[in-house]
PDB file of C-alpha atoms and ligand atoms in Angstrom:
ATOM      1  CA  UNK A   1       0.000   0.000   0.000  1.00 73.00           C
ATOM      2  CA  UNK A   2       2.925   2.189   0.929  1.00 86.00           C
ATOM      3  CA  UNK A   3       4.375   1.579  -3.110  1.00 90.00           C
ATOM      4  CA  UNK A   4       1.190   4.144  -4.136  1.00 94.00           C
ATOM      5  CA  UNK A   5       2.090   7.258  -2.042  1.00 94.00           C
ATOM      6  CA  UNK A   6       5.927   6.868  -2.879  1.00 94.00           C
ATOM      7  CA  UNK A   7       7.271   9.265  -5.488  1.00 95.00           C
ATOM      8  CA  UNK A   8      10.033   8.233  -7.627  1.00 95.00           C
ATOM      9  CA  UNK A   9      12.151  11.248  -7.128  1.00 95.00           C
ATOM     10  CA  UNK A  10      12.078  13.831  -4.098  1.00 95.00           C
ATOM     11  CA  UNK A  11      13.379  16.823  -4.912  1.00 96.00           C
ATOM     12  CA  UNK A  12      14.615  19.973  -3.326  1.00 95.00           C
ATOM     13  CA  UNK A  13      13.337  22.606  -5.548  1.00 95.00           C
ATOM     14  CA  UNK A  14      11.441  21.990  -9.011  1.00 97.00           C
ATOM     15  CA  UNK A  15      13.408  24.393 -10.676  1.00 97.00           C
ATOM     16  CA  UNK A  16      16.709  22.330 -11.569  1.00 96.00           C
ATOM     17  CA  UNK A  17      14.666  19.949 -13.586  1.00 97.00           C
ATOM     18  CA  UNK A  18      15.733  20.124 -17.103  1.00 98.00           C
ATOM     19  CA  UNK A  19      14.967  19.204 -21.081  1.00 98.00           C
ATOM     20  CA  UNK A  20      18.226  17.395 -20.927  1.00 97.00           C
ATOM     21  CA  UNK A  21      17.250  15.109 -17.866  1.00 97.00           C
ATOM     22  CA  UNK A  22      13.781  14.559 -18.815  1.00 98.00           C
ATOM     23  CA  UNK A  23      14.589  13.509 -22.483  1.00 97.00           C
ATOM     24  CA  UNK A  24      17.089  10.880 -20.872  1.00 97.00           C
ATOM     25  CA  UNK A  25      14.388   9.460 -19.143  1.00 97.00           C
ATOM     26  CA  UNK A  26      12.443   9.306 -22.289  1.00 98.00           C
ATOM     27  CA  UNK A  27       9.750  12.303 -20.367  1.00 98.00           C
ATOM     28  CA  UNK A  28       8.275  14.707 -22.662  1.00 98.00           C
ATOM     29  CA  UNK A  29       5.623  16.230 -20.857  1.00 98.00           C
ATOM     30  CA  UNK A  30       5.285  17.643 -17.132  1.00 98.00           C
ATOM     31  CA  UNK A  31       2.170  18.057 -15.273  1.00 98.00           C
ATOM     32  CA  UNK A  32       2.690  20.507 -12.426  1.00 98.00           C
ATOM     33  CA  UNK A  33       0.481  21.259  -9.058  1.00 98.00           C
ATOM     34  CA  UNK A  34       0.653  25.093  -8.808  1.00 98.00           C
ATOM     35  CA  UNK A  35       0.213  26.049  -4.953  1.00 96.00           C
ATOM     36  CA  UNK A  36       3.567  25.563  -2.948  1.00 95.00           C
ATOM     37  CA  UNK A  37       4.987  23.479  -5.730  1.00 97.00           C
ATOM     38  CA  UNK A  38       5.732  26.544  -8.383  1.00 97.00           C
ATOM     39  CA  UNK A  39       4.778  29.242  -5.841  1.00 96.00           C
ATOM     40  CA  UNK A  40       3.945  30.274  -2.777  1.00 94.00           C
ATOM     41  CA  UNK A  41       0.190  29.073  -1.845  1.00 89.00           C
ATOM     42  CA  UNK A  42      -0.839  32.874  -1.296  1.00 89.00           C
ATOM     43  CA  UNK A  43       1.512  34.539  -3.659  1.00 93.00           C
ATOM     44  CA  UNK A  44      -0.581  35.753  -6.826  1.00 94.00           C
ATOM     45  CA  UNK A  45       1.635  35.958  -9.416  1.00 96.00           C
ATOM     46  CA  UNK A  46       4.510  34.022 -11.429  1.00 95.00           C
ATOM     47  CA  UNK A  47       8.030  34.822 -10.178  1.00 96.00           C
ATOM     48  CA  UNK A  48      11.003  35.014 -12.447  1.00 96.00           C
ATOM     49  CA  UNK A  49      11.951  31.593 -11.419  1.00 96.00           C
ATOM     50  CA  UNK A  50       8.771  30.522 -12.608  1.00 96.00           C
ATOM     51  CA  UNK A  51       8.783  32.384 -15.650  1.00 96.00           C
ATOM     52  CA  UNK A  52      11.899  31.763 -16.918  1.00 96.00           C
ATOM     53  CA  UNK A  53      11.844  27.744 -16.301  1.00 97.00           C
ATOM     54  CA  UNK A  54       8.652  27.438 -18.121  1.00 97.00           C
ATOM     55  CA  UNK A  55       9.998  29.382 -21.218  1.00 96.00           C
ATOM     56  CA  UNK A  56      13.390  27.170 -21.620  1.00 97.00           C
ATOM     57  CA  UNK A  57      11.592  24.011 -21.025  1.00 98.00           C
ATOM     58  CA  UNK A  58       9.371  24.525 -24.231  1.00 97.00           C
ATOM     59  CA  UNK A  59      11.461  26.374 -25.904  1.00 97.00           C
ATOM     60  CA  UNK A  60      13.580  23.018 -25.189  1.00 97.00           C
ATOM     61  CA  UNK A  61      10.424  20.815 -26.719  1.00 97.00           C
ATOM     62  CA  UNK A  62       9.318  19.541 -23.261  1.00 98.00           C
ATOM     63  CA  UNK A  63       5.146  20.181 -22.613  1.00 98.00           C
ATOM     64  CA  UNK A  64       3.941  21.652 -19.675  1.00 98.00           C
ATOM     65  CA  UNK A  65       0.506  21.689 -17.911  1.00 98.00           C
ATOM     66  CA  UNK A  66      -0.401  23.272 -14.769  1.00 98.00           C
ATOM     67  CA  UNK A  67      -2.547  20.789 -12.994  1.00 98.00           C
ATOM     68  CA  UNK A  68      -3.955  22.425  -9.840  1.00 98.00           C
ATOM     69  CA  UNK A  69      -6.659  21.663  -7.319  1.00 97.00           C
ATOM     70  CA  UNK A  70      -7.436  25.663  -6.976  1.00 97.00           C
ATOM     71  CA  UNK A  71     -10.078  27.288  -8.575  1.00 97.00           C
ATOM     72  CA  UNK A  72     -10.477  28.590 -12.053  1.00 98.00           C
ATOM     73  CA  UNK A  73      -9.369  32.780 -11.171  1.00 97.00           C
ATOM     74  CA  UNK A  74      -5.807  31.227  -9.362  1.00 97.00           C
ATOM     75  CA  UNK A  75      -4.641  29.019 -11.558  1.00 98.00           C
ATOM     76  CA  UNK A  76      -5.850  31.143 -14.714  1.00 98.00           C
ATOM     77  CA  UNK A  77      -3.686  33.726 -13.557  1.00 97.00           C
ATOM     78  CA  UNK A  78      -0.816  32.379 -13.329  1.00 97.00           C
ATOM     79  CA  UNK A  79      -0.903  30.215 -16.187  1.00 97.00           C
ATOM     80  CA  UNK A  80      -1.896  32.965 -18.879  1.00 95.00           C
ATOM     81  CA  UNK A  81       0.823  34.898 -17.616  1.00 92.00           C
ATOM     82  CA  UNK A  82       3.478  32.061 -18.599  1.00 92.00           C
ATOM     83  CA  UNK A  83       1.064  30.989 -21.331  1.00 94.00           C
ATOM     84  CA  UNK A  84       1.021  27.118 -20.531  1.00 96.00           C
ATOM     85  CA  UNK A  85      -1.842  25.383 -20.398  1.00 98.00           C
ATOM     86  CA  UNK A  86      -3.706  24.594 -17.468  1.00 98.00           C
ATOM     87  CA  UNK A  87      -6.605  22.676 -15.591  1.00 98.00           C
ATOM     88  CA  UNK A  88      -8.099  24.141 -12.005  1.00 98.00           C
ATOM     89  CA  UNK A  89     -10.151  21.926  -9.909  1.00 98.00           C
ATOM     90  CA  UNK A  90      -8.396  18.651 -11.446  1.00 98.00           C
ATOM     91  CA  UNK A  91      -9.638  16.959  -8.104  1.00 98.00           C
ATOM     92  CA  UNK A  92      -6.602  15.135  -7.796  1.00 98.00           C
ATOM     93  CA  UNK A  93      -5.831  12.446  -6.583  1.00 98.00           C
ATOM     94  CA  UNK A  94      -8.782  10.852  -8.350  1.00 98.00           C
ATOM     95  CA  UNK A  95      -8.305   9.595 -12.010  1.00 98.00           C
ATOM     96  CA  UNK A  96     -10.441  11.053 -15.207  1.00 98.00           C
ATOM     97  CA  UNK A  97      -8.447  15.074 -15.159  1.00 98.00           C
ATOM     98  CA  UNK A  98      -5.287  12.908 -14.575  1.00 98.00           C
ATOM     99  CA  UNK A  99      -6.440  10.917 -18.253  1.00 98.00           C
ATOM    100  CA  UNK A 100      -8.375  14.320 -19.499  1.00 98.00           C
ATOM    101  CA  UNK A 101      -4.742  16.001 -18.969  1.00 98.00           C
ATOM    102  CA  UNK A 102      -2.675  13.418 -20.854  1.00 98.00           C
ATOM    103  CA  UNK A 103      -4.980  13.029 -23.893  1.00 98.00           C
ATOM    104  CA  UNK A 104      -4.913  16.937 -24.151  1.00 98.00           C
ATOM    105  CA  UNK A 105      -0.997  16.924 -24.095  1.00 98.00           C
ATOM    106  CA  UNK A 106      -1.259  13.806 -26.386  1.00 98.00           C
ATOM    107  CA  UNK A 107       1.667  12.287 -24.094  1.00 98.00           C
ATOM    108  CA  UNK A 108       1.544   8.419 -22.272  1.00 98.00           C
ATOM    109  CA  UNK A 109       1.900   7.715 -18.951  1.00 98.00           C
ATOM    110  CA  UNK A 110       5.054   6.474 -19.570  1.00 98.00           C
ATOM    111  CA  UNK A 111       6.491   9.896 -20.996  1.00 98.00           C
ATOM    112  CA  UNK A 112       5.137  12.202 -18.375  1.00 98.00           C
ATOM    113  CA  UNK A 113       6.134  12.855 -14.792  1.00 98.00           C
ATOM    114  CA  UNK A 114       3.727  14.695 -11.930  1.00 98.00           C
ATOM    115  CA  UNK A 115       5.451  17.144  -9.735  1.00 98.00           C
ATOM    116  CA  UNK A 116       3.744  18.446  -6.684  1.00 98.00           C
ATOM    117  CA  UNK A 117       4.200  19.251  -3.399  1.00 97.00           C
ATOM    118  CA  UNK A 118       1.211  16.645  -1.613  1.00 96.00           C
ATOM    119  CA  UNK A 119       1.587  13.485  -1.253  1.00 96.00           C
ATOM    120  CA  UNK A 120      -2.238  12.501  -1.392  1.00 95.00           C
ATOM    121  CA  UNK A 121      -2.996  14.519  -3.885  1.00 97.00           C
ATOM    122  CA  UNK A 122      -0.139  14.996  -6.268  1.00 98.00           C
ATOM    123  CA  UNK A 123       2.017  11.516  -5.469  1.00 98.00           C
ATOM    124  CA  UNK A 124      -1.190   9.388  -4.979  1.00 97.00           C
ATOM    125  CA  UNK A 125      -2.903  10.731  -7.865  1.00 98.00           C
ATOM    126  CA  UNK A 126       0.300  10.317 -10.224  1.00 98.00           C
ATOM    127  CA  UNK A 127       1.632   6.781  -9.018  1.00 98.00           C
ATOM    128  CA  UNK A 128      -2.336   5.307  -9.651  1.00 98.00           C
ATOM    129  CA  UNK A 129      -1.771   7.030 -13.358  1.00 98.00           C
ATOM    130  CA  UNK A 130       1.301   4.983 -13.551  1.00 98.00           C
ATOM    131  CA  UNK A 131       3.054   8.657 -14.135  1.00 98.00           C
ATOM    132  CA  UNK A 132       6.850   9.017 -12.936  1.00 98.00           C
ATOM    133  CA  UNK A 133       6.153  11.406  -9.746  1.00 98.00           C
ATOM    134  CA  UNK A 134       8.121  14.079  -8.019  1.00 98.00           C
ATOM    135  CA  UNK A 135       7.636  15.103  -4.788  1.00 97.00           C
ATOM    136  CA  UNK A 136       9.217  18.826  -3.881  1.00 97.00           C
ATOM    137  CA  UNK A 137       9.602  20.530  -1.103  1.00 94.00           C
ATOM    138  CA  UNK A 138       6.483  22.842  -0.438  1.00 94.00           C
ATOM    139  CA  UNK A 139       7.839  26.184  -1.324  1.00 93.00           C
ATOM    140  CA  UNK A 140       6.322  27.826   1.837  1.00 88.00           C
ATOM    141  CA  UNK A 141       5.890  25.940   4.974  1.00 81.00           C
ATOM    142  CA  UNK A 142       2.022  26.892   5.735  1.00 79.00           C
ATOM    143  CA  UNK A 143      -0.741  25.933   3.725  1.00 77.00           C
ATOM    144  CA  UNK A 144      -4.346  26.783   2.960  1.00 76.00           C
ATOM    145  CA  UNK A 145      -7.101  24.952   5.401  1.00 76.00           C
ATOM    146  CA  UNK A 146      -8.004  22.924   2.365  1.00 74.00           C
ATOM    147  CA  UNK A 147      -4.204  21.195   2.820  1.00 83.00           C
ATOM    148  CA  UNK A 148      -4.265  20.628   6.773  1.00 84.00           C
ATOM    149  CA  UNK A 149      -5.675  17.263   7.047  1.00 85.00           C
ATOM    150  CA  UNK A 150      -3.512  16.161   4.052  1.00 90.00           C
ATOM    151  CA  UNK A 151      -0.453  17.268   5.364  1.00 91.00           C
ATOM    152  CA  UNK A 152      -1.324  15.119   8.387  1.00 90.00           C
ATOM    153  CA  UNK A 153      -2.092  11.947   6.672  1.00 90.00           C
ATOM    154  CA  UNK A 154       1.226  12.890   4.746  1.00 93.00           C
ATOM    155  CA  UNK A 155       3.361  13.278   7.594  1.00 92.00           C
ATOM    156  CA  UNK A 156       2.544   9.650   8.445  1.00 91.00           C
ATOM    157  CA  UNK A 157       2.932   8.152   5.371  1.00 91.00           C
ATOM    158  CA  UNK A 158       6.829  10.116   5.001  1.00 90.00           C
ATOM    159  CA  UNK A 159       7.408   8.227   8.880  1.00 90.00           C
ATOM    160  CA  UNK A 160       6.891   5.252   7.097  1.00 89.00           C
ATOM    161  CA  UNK A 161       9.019   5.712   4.290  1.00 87.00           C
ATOM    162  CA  UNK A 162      11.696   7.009   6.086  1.00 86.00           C
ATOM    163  CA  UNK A 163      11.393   3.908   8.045  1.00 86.00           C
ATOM    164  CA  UNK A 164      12.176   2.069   5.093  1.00 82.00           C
ATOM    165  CA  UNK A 165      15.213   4.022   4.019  1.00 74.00           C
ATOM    166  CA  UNK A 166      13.080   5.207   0.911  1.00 71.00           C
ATOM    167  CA  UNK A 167      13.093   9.051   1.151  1.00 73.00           C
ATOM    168  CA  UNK A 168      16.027  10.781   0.014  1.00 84.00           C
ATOM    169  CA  UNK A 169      15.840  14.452  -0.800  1.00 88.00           C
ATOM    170  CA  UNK A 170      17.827  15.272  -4.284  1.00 90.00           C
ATOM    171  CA  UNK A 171      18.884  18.489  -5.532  1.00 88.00           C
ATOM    172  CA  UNK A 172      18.119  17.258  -9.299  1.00 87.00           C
ATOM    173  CA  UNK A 173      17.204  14.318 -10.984  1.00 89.00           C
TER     174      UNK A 173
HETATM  175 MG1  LIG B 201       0.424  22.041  -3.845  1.00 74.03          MG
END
């Protein structure tokens, strides 16, 4: 049961993920959670950071979706602004945005990875898609009330895993 809430990688930062890497691993698309993952739950806007990985990853051929939870007027915002595609209220973890997402991108499983900052929403939701997951530090270390109760179940489930010798923080893939 554990397997399904383990991410394949664990990385410090999204941000050093590159073309390069992702190619080698035969990836050509990303799905991305938006809130603490690419920014700061209550920061409004795209960063530089943010900005400028988005533009050399497609300029570098690699497709990008922001796949968020949040509602339509948060997500919108921010992905217009970078001028990815996006979906809000993807209800992750469950399973038809995950396939909506992929058939829009026209990508497998197999060539996409799921980055994200939850493990029951972004992890779960991946690994059951039989997507490559990455699990990243939360870029701020409160959340929104939605995220509470997640972050407790998650706190267990990373107990376990450490447990188990299977969590090891990266700075890039
Ligand atoms: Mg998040």
């Amino acid at each position: 049961m554990l397997k399904q809430f383990s991410p394949d990688k664990m990385l410090n930062t999204p941000f050093g993920i590159t073309a390069e890497q992702l190619r080698k691993m035969g990836k050509t698309t990303i799905l991305t959670d938006l809130d603490n993952t690419l920014l700061a739950w209550d920061q409004l806007d795209a960063t530089d950071e943010v900005i400028n990985w988005f533009t050399i990853l497609k300029e570098e051929g690699i497709k990008v979706m922001i796949f968020s939870n949040n509602n339509e007027e948060r997500v919108a915002r921010v992905a217009k602004a970078i001028n990815v595609p996006y979906l809000a209220r993807a209800k992750k973890p469950l399973g038809a945005n995950f396939r909506w997402a992929l058939k829009e991108m026209g990508a497998t499983p197999e060539e996409t990875v799921m980055i994200g900052d939850q493990i029951m929403t972004d992890i779960f939701g991946g690994n059951r898609q039989k997507l490559t997951t990455i699990f990243v530090r939360p870029v701020k270390q409160t959340d929104g009330m939605a995220t509470k109760l997640n972050r407790m179940m998650e706190s267990i489930i990373l107990k376990r895993l450490a447990k188990k010798n299977q969590i090891k923080w990266e700075e890039s893939l």
